[in-house]
PDB file of C-alpha atoms and ligand atoms in Angstrom:
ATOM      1  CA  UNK S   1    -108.775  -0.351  51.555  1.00 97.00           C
ATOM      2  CA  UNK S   2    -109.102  -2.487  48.530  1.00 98.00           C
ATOM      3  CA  UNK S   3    -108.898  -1.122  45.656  1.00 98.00           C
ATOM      4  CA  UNK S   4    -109.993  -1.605  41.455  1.00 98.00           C
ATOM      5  CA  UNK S   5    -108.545   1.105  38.860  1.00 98.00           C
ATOM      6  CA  UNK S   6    -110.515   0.264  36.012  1.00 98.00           C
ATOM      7  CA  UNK S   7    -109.023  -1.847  33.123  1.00 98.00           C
ATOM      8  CA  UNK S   8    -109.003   1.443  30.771  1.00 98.00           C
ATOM      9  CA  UNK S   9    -108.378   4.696  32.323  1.00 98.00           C
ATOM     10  CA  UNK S  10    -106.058   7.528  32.171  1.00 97.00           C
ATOM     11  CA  UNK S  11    -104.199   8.711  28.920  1.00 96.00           C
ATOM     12  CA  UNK S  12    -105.256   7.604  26.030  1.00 95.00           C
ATOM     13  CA  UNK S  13    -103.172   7.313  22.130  1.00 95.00           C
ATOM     14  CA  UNK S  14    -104.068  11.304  20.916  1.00 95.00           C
ATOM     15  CA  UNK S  15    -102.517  12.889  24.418  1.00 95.00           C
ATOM     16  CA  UNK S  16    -100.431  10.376  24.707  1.00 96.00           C
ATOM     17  CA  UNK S  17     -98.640  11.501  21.082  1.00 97.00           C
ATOM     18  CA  UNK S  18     -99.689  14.933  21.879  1.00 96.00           C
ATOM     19  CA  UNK S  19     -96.799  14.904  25.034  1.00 96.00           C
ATOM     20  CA  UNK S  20     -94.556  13.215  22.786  1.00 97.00           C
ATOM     21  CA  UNK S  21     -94.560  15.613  20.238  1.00 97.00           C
ATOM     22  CA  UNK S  22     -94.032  18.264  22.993  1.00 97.00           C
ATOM     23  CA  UNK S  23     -91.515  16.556  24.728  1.00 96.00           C
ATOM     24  CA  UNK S  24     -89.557  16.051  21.538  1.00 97.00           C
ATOM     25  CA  UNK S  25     -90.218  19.656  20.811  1.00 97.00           C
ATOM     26  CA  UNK S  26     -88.465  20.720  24.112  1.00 97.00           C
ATOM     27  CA  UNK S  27     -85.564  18.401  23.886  1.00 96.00           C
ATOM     28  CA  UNK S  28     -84.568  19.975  20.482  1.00 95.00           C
ATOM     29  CA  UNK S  29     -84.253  23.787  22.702  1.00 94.00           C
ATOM     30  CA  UNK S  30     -86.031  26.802  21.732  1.00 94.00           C
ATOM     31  CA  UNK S  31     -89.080  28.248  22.924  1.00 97.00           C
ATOM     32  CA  UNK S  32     -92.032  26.389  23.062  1.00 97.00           C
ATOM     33  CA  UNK S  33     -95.912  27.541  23.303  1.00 98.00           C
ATOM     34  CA  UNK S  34     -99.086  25.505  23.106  1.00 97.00           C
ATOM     35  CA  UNK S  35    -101.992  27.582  21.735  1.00 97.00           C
ATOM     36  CA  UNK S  36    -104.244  27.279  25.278  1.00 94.00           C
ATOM     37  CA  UNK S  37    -103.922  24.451  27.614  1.00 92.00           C
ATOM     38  CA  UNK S  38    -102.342  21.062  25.418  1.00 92.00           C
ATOM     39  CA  UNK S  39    -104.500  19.096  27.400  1.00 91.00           C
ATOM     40  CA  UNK S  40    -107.498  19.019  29.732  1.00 89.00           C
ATOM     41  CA  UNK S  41    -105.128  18.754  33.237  1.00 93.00           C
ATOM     42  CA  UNK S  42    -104.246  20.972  34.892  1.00 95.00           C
ATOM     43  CA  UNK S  43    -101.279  19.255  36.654  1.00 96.00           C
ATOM     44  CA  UNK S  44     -99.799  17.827  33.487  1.00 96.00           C
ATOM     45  CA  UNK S  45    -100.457  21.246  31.944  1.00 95.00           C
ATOM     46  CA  UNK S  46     -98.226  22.968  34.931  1.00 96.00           C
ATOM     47  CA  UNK S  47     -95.592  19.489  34.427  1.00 96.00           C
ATOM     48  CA  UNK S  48     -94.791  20.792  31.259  1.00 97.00           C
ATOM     49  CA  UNK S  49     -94.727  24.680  31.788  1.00 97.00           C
ATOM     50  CA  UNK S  50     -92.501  23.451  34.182  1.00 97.00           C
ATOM     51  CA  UNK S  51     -89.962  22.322  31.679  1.00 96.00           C
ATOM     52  CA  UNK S  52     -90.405  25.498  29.943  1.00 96.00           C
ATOM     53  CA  UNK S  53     -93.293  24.864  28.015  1.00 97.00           C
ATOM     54  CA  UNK S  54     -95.262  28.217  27.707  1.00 97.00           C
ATOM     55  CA  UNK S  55     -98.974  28.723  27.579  1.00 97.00           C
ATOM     56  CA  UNK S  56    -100.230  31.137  24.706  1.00 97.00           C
ATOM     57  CA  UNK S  57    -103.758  31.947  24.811  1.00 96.00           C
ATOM     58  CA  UNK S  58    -103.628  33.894  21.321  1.00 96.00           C
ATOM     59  CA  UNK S  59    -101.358  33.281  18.616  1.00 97.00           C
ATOM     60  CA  UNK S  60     -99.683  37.012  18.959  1.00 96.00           C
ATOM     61  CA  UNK S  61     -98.568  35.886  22.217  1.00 97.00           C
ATOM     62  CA  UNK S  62     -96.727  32.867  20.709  1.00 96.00           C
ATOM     63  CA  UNK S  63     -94.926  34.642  18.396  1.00 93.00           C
ATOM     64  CA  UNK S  64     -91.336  33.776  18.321  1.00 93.00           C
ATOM     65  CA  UNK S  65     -91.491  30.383  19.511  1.00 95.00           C
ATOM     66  CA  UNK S  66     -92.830  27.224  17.872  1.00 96.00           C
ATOM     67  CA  UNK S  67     -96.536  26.738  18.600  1.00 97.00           C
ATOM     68  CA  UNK S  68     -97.956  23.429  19.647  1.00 97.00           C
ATOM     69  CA  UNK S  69    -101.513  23.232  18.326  1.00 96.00           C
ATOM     70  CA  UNK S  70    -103.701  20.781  21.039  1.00 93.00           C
ATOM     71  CA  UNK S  71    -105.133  17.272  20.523  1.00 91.00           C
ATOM     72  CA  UNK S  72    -108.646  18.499  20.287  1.00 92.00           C
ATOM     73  CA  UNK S  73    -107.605  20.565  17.564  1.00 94.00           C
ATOM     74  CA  UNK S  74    -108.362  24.507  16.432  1.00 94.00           C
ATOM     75  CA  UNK S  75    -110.412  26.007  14.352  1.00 92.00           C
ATOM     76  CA  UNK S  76    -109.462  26.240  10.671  1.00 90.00           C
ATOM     77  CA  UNK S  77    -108.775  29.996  10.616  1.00 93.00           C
ATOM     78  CA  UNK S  78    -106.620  29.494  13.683  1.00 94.00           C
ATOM     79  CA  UNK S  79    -104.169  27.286  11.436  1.00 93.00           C
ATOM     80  CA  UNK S  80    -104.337  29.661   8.328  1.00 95.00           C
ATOM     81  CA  UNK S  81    -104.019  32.257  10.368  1.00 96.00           C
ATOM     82  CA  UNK S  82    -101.036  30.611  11.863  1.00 96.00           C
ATOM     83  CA  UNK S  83     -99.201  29.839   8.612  1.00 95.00           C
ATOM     84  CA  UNK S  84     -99.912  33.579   7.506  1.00 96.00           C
ATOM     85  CA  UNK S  85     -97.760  34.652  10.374  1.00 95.00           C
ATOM     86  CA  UNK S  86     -95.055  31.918   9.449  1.00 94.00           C
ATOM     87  CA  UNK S  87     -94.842  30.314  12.398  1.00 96.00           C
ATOM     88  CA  UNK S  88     -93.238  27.221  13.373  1.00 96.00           C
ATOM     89  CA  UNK S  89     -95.973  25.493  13.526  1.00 97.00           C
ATOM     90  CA  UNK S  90     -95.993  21.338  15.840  1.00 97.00           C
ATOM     91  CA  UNK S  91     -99.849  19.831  15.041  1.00 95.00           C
ATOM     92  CA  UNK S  92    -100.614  17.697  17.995  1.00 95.00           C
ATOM     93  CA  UNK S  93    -104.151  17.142  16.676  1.00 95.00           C
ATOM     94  CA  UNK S  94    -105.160  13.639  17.504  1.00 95.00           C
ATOM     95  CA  UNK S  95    -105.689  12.070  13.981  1.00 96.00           C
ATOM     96  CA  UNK S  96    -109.094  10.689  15.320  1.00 95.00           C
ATOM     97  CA  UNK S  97    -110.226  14.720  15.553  1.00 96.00           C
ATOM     98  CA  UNK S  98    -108.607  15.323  12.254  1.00 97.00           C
ATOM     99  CA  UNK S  99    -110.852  12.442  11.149  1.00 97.00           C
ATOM    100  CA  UNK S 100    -114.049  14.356  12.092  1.00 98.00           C
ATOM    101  CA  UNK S 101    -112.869  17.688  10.530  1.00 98.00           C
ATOM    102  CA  UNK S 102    -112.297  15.732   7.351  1.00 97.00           C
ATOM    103  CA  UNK S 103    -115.606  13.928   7.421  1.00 98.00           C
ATOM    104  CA  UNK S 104    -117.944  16.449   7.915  1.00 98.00           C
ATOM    105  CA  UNK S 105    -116.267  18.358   5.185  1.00 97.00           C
ATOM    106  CA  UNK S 106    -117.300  15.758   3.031  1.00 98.00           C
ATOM    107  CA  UNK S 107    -121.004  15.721   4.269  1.00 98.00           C
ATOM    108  CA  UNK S 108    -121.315  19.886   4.125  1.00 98.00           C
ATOM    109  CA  UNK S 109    -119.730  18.919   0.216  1.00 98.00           C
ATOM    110  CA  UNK S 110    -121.943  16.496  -0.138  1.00 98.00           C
ATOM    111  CA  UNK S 111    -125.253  19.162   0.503  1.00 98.00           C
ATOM    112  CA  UNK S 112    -126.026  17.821   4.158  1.00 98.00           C
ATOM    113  CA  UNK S 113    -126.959  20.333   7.181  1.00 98.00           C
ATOM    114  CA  UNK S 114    -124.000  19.056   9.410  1.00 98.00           C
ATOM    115  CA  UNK S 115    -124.897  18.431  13.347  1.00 98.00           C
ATOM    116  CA  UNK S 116    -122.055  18.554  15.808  1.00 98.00           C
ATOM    117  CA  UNK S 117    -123.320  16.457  18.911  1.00 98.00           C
ATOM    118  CA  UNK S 118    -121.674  18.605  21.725  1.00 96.00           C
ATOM    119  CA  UNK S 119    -120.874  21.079  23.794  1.00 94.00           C
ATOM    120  CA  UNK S 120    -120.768  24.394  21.441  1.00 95.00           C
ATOM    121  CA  UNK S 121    -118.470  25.810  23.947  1.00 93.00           C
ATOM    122  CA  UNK S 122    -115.657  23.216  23.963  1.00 91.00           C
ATOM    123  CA  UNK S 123    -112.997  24.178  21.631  1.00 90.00           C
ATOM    124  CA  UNK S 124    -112.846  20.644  20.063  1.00 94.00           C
ATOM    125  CA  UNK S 125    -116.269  21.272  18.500  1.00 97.00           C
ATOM    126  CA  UNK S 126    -115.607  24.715  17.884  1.00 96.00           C
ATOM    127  CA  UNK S 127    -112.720  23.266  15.609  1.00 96.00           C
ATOM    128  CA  UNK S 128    -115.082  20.759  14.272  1.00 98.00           C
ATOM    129  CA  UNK S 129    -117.838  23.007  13.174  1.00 98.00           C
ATOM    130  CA  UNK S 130    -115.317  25.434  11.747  1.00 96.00           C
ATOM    131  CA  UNK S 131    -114.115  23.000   8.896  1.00 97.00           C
ATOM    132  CA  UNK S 132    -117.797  21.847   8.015  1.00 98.00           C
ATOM    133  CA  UNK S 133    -118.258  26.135   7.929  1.00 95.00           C
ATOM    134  CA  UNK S 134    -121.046  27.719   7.788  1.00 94.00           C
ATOM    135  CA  UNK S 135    -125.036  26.566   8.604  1.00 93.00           C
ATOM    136  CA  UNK S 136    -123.285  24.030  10.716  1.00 98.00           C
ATOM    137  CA  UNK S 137    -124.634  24.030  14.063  1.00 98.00           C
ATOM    138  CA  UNK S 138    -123.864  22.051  17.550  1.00 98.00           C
ATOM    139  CA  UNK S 139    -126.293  20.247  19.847  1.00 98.00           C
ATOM    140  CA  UNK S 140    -126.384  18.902  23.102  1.00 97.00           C
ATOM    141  CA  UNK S 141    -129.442  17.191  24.033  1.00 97.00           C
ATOM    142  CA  UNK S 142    -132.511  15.400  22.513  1.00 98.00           C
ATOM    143  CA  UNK S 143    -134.396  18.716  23.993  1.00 98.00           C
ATOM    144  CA  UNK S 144    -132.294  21.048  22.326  1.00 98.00           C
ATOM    145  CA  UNK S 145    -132.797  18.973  19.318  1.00 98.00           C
ATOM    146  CA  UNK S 146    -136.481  18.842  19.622  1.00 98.00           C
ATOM    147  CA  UNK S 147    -136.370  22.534  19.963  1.00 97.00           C
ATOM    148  CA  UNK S 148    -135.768  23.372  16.054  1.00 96.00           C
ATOM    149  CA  UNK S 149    -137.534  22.092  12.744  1.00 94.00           C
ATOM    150  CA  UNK S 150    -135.272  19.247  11.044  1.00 97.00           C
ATOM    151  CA  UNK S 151    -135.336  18.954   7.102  1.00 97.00           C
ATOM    152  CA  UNK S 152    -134.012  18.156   4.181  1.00 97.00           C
ATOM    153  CA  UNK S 153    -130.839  16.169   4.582  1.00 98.00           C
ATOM    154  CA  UNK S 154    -129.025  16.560   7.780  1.00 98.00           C
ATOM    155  CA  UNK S 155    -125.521  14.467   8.643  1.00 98.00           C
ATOM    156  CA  UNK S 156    -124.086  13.778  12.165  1.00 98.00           C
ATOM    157  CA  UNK S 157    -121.074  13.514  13.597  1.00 98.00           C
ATOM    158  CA  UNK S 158    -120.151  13.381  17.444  1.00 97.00           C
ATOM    159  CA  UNK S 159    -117.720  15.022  19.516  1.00 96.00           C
ATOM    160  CA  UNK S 160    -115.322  12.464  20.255  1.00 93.00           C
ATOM    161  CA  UNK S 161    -116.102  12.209  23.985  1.00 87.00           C
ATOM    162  CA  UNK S 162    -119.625  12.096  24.028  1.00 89.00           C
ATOM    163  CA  UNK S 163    -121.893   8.887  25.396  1.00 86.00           C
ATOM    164  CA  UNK S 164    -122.905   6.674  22.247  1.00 89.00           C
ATOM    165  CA  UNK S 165    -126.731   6.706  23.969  1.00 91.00           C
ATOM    166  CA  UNK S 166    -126.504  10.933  23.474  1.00 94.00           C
ATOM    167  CA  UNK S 167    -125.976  10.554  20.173  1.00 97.00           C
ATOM    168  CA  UNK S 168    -128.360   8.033  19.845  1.00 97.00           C
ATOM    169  CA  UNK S 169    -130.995   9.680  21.099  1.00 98.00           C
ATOM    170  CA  UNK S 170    -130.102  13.256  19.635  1.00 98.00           C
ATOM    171  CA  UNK S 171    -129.955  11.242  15.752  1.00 98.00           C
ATOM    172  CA  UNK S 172    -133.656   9.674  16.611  1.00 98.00           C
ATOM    173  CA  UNK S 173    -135.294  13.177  17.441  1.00 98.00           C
ATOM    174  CA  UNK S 174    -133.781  14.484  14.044  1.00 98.00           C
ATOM    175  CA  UNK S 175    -135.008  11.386  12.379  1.00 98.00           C
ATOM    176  CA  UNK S 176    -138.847  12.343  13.142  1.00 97.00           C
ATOM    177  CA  UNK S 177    -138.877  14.769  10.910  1.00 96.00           C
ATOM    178  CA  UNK S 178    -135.509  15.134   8.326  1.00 98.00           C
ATOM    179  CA  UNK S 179    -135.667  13.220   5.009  1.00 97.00           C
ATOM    180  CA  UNK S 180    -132.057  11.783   5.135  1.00 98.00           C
ATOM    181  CA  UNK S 181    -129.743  11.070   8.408  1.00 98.00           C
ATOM    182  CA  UNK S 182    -126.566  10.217   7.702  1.00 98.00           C
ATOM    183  CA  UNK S 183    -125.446   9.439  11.702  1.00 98.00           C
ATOM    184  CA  UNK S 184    -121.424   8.873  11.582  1.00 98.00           C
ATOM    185  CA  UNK S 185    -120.805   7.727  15.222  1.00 95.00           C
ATOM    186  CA  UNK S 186    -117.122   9.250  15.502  1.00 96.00           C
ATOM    187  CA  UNK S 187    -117.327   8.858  19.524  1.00 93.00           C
ATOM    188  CA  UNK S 188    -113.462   7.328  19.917  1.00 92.00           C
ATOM    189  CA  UNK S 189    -112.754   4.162  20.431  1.00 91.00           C
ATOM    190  CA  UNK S 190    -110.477   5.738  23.833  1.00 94.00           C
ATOM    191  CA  UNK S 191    -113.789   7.086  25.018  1.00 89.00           C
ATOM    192  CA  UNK S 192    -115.585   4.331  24.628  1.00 89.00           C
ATOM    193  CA  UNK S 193    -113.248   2.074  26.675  1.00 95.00           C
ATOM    194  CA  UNK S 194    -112.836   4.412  29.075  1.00 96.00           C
ATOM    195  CA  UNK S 195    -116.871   4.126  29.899  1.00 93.00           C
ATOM    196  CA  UNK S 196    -117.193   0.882  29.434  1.00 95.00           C
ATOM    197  CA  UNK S 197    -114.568   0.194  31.891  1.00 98.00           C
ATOM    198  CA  UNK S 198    -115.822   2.556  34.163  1.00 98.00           C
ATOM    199  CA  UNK S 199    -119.213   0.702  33.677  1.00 97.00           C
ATOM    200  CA  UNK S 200    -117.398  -2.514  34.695  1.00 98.00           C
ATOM    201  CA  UNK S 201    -116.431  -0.878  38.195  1.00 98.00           C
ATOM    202  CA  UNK S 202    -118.421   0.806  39.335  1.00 98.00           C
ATOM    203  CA  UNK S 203    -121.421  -1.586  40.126  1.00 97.00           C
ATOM    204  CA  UNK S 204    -118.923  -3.650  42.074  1.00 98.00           C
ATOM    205  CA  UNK S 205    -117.333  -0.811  44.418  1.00 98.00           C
ATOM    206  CA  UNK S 206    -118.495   0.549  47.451  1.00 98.00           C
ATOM    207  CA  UNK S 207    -117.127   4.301  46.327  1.00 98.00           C
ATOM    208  CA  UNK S 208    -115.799   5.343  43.114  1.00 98.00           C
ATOM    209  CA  UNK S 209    -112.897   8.166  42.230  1.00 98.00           C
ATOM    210  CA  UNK S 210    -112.838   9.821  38.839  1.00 98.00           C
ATOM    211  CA  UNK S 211    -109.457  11.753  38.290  1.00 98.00           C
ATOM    212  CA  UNK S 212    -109.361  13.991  35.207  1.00 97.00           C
ATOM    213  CA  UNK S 213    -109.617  17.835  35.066  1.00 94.00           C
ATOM    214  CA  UNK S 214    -112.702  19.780  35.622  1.00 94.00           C
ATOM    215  CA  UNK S 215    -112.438  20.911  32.530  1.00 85.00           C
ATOM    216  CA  UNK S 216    -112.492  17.732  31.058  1.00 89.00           C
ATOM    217  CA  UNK S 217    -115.510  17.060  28.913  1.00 85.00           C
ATOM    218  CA  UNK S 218    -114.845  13.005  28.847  1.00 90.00           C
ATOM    219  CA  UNK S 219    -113.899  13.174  32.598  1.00 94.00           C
ATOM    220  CA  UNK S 220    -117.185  14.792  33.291  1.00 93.00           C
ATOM    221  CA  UNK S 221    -118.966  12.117  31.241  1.00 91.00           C
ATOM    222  CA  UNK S 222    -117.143   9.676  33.457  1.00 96.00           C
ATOM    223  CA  UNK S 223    -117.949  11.222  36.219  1.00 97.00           C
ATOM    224  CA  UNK S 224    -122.288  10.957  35.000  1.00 95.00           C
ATOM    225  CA  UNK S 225    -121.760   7.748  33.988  1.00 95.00           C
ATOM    226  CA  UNK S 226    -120.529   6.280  37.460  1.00 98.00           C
ATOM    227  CA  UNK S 227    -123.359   8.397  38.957  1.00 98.00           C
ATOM    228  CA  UNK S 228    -125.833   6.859  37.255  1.00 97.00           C
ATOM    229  CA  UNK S 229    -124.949   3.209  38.284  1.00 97.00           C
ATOM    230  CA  UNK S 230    -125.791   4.431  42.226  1.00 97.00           C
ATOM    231  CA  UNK S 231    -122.371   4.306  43.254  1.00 98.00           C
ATOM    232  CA  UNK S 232    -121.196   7.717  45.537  1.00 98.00           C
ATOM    233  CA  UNK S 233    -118.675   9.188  42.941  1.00 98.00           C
ATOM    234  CA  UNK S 234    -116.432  12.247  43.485  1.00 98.00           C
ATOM    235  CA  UNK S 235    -114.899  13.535  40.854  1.00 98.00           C
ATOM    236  CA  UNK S 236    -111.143  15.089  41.866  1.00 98.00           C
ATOM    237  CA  UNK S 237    -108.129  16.383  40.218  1.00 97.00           C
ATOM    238  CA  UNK S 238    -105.776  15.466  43.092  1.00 98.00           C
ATOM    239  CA  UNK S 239    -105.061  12.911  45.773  1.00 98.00           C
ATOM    240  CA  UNK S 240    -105.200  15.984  48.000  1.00 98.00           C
ATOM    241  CA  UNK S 241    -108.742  16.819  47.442  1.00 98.00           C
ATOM    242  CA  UNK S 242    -109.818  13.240  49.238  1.00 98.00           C
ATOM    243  CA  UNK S 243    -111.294  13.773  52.177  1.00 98.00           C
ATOM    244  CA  UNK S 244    -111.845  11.085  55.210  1.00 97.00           C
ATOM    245  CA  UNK S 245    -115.353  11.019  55.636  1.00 97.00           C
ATOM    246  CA  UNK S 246    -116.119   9.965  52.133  1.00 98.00           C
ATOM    247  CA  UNK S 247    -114.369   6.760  53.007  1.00 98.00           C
ATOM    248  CA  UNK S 248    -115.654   5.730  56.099  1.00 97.00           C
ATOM    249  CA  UNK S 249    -117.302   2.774  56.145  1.00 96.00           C
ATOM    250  CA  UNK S 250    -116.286   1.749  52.671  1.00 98.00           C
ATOM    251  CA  UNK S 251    -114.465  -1.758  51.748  1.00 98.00           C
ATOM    252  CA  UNK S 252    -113.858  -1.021  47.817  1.00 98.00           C
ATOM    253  CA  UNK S 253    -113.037   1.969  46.229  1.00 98.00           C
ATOM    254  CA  UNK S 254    -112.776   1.959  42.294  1.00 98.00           C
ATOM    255  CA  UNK S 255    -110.750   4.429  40.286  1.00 98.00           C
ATOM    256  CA  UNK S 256    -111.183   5.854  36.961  1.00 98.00           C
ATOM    257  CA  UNK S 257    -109.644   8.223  34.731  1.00 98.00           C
ATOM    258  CA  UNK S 258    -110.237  10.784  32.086  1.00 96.00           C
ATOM    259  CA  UNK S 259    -107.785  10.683  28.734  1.00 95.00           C
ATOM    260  CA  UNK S 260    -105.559  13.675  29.609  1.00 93.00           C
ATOM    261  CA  UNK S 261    -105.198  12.275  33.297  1.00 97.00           C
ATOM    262  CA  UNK S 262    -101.340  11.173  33.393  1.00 96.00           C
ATOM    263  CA  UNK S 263    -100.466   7.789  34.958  1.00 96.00           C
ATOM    264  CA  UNK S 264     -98.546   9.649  38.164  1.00 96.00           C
ATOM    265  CA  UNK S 265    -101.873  11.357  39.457  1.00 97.00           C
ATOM    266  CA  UNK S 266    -103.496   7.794  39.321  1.00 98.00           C
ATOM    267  CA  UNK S 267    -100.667   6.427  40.938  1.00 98.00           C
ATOM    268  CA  UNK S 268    -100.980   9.082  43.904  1.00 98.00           C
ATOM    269  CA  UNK S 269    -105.018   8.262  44.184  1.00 98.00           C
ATOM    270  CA  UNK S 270    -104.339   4.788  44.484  1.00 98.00           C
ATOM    271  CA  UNK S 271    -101.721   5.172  47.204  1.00 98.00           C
ATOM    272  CA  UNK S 272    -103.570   7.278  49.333  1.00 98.00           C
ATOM    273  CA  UNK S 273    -106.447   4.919  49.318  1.00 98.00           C
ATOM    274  CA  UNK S 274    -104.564   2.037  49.561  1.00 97.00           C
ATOM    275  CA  UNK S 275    -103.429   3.255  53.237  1.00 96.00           C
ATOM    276  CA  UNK S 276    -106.768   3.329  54.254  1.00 93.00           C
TER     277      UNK S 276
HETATM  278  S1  SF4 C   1    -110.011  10.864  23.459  1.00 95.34           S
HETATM  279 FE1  SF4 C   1    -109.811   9.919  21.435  1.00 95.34          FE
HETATM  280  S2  SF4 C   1    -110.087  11.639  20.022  1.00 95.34           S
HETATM  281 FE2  SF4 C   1    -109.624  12.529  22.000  1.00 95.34          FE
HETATM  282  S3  SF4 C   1    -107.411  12.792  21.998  1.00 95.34           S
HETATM  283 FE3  SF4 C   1    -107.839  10.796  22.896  1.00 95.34          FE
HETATM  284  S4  SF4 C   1    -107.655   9.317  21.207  1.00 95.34           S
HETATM  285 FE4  SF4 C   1    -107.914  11.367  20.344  1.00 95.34          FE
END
């Protein structure tokens, strides 16, 4: 079987410097914890616990060992809380999330109602609305934003993984009725590729593989995104979860791959389809 990895896919510069941090973190001994998974993948995730690196899900259970905080950041009280305790503390936030956390600081400063486009239940939002504080408030679809009564001055900002046309159509609802939108696309540039690419491919294959973890909100937007252009798209973790019948009859398969999806799980896609 032919196939077409898509021109960006797979890690991209925040988890990249994220693992580096780690992996220079381990090398110098001592115990290591991330505060929850590092990254969205499971099998990267289990790589490094694997080389001793620990997974804390509270900071009380990472006490004693340095704490790695992840590249979609935590929410402010985490870190203050984290320097309270004294700990030893490795910030693998990727400076593009740092960059949102500092901007809508400045818009809550500057008097605006700040709007998190996102999912209020991923932690990277959680983080973001934390440093705009309080009255800031997530959304995740033009209906949810059509729901409530927009006034006064309101400033956006985008979870990093989100599809530009969300925000797009999220900022024109608000527009209908608020006095002053300040809309500050912060969608990364990572993400953006990553679609894009995956835009490229997957009008041009005859089935289309999207590796990243479930849990993976820019995998899962991936994953929509090759939906949408009518190709039959399966979104897996693993080259073990392909199964035979969704390849029958197919010439081209395309692959693409979330940001926290390491190079050796594309690798093992590709070579399984490639014996086809
Ligand atoms: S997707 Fe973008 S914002 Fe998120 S970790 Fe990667 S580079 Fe940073």
């Amino acid at each position: 079987m032919q196939v077409v990895v898509a021109e960006h896919a797979g890690f991209c510069f925040g988890v990249k410097r994220s693992i580096e941090l780690v992996t220079r973190a381990v090398e110098s001994g001592g115990p290591l914890s991330t505060l929850g998974p590092l990254i969205h993948s499971p099998q990267e995730v289990e790589r490094l616990e694997s080389v001793g690196v620990k997974v804390a899900s509270c900071l009380d259970e990472a006490a004693g060992s340095k704490v790695v905080m992840p590249s979609h950041g935590v929410a402010e009280q985490t870190l203050r809380q984290a320097e309270l305790m004294c700990m030893d503390i490795i910030d693998a936030t990727c400076p593009y999330v740092a960059k949102v956390h500092r901007t809508v600081r400045e818009l809550a400063k500057a008097g605006f109602q700040v709007v998190v486009v996102g999912d209020p239940g991923h932690s990277e939002v959680k983080g973001i609305l934390s440093a705009a504080g309080p009255g800031a408030v997530a959304i995740a679809s033009p209906e949810e934003a059509a729901e409530r009564e927009w006034t006064g001055k309101v400033g956006m900002v985008a979870q990093t993984t989100q599809t530009a046309e969300r925000f797009q159509e999220i900022a024109n609802v608000i527009r209908r009725t608020a006095e002053d939108v300040r809309a500050m696309n912060t969608i990364c540039v990572a993400t953006r590729q990553r679609q894009e690419a995956a835009n490229d491919v997957a009008p041009e294959v005859d089935v289309m593989f999207v590796i990243g973890g479930r849990n993976s909100a820019n995998t899962n937007r991936l994953r929509e995104l090759c939906e949408a252009a009518g190709v039959p798209t399966y979104h897996i973790e693993t080259a073990a979860e392909i199964r035979d019948e969704w390849l029958e009859g197919k010439r081209v398969a395309g692959i693409t791959a979330g940001a926290s999806t390491p190079d050796w799980l594309i690798e093992e896609v590709k070579e399984r389809l490639e014996k086809v």
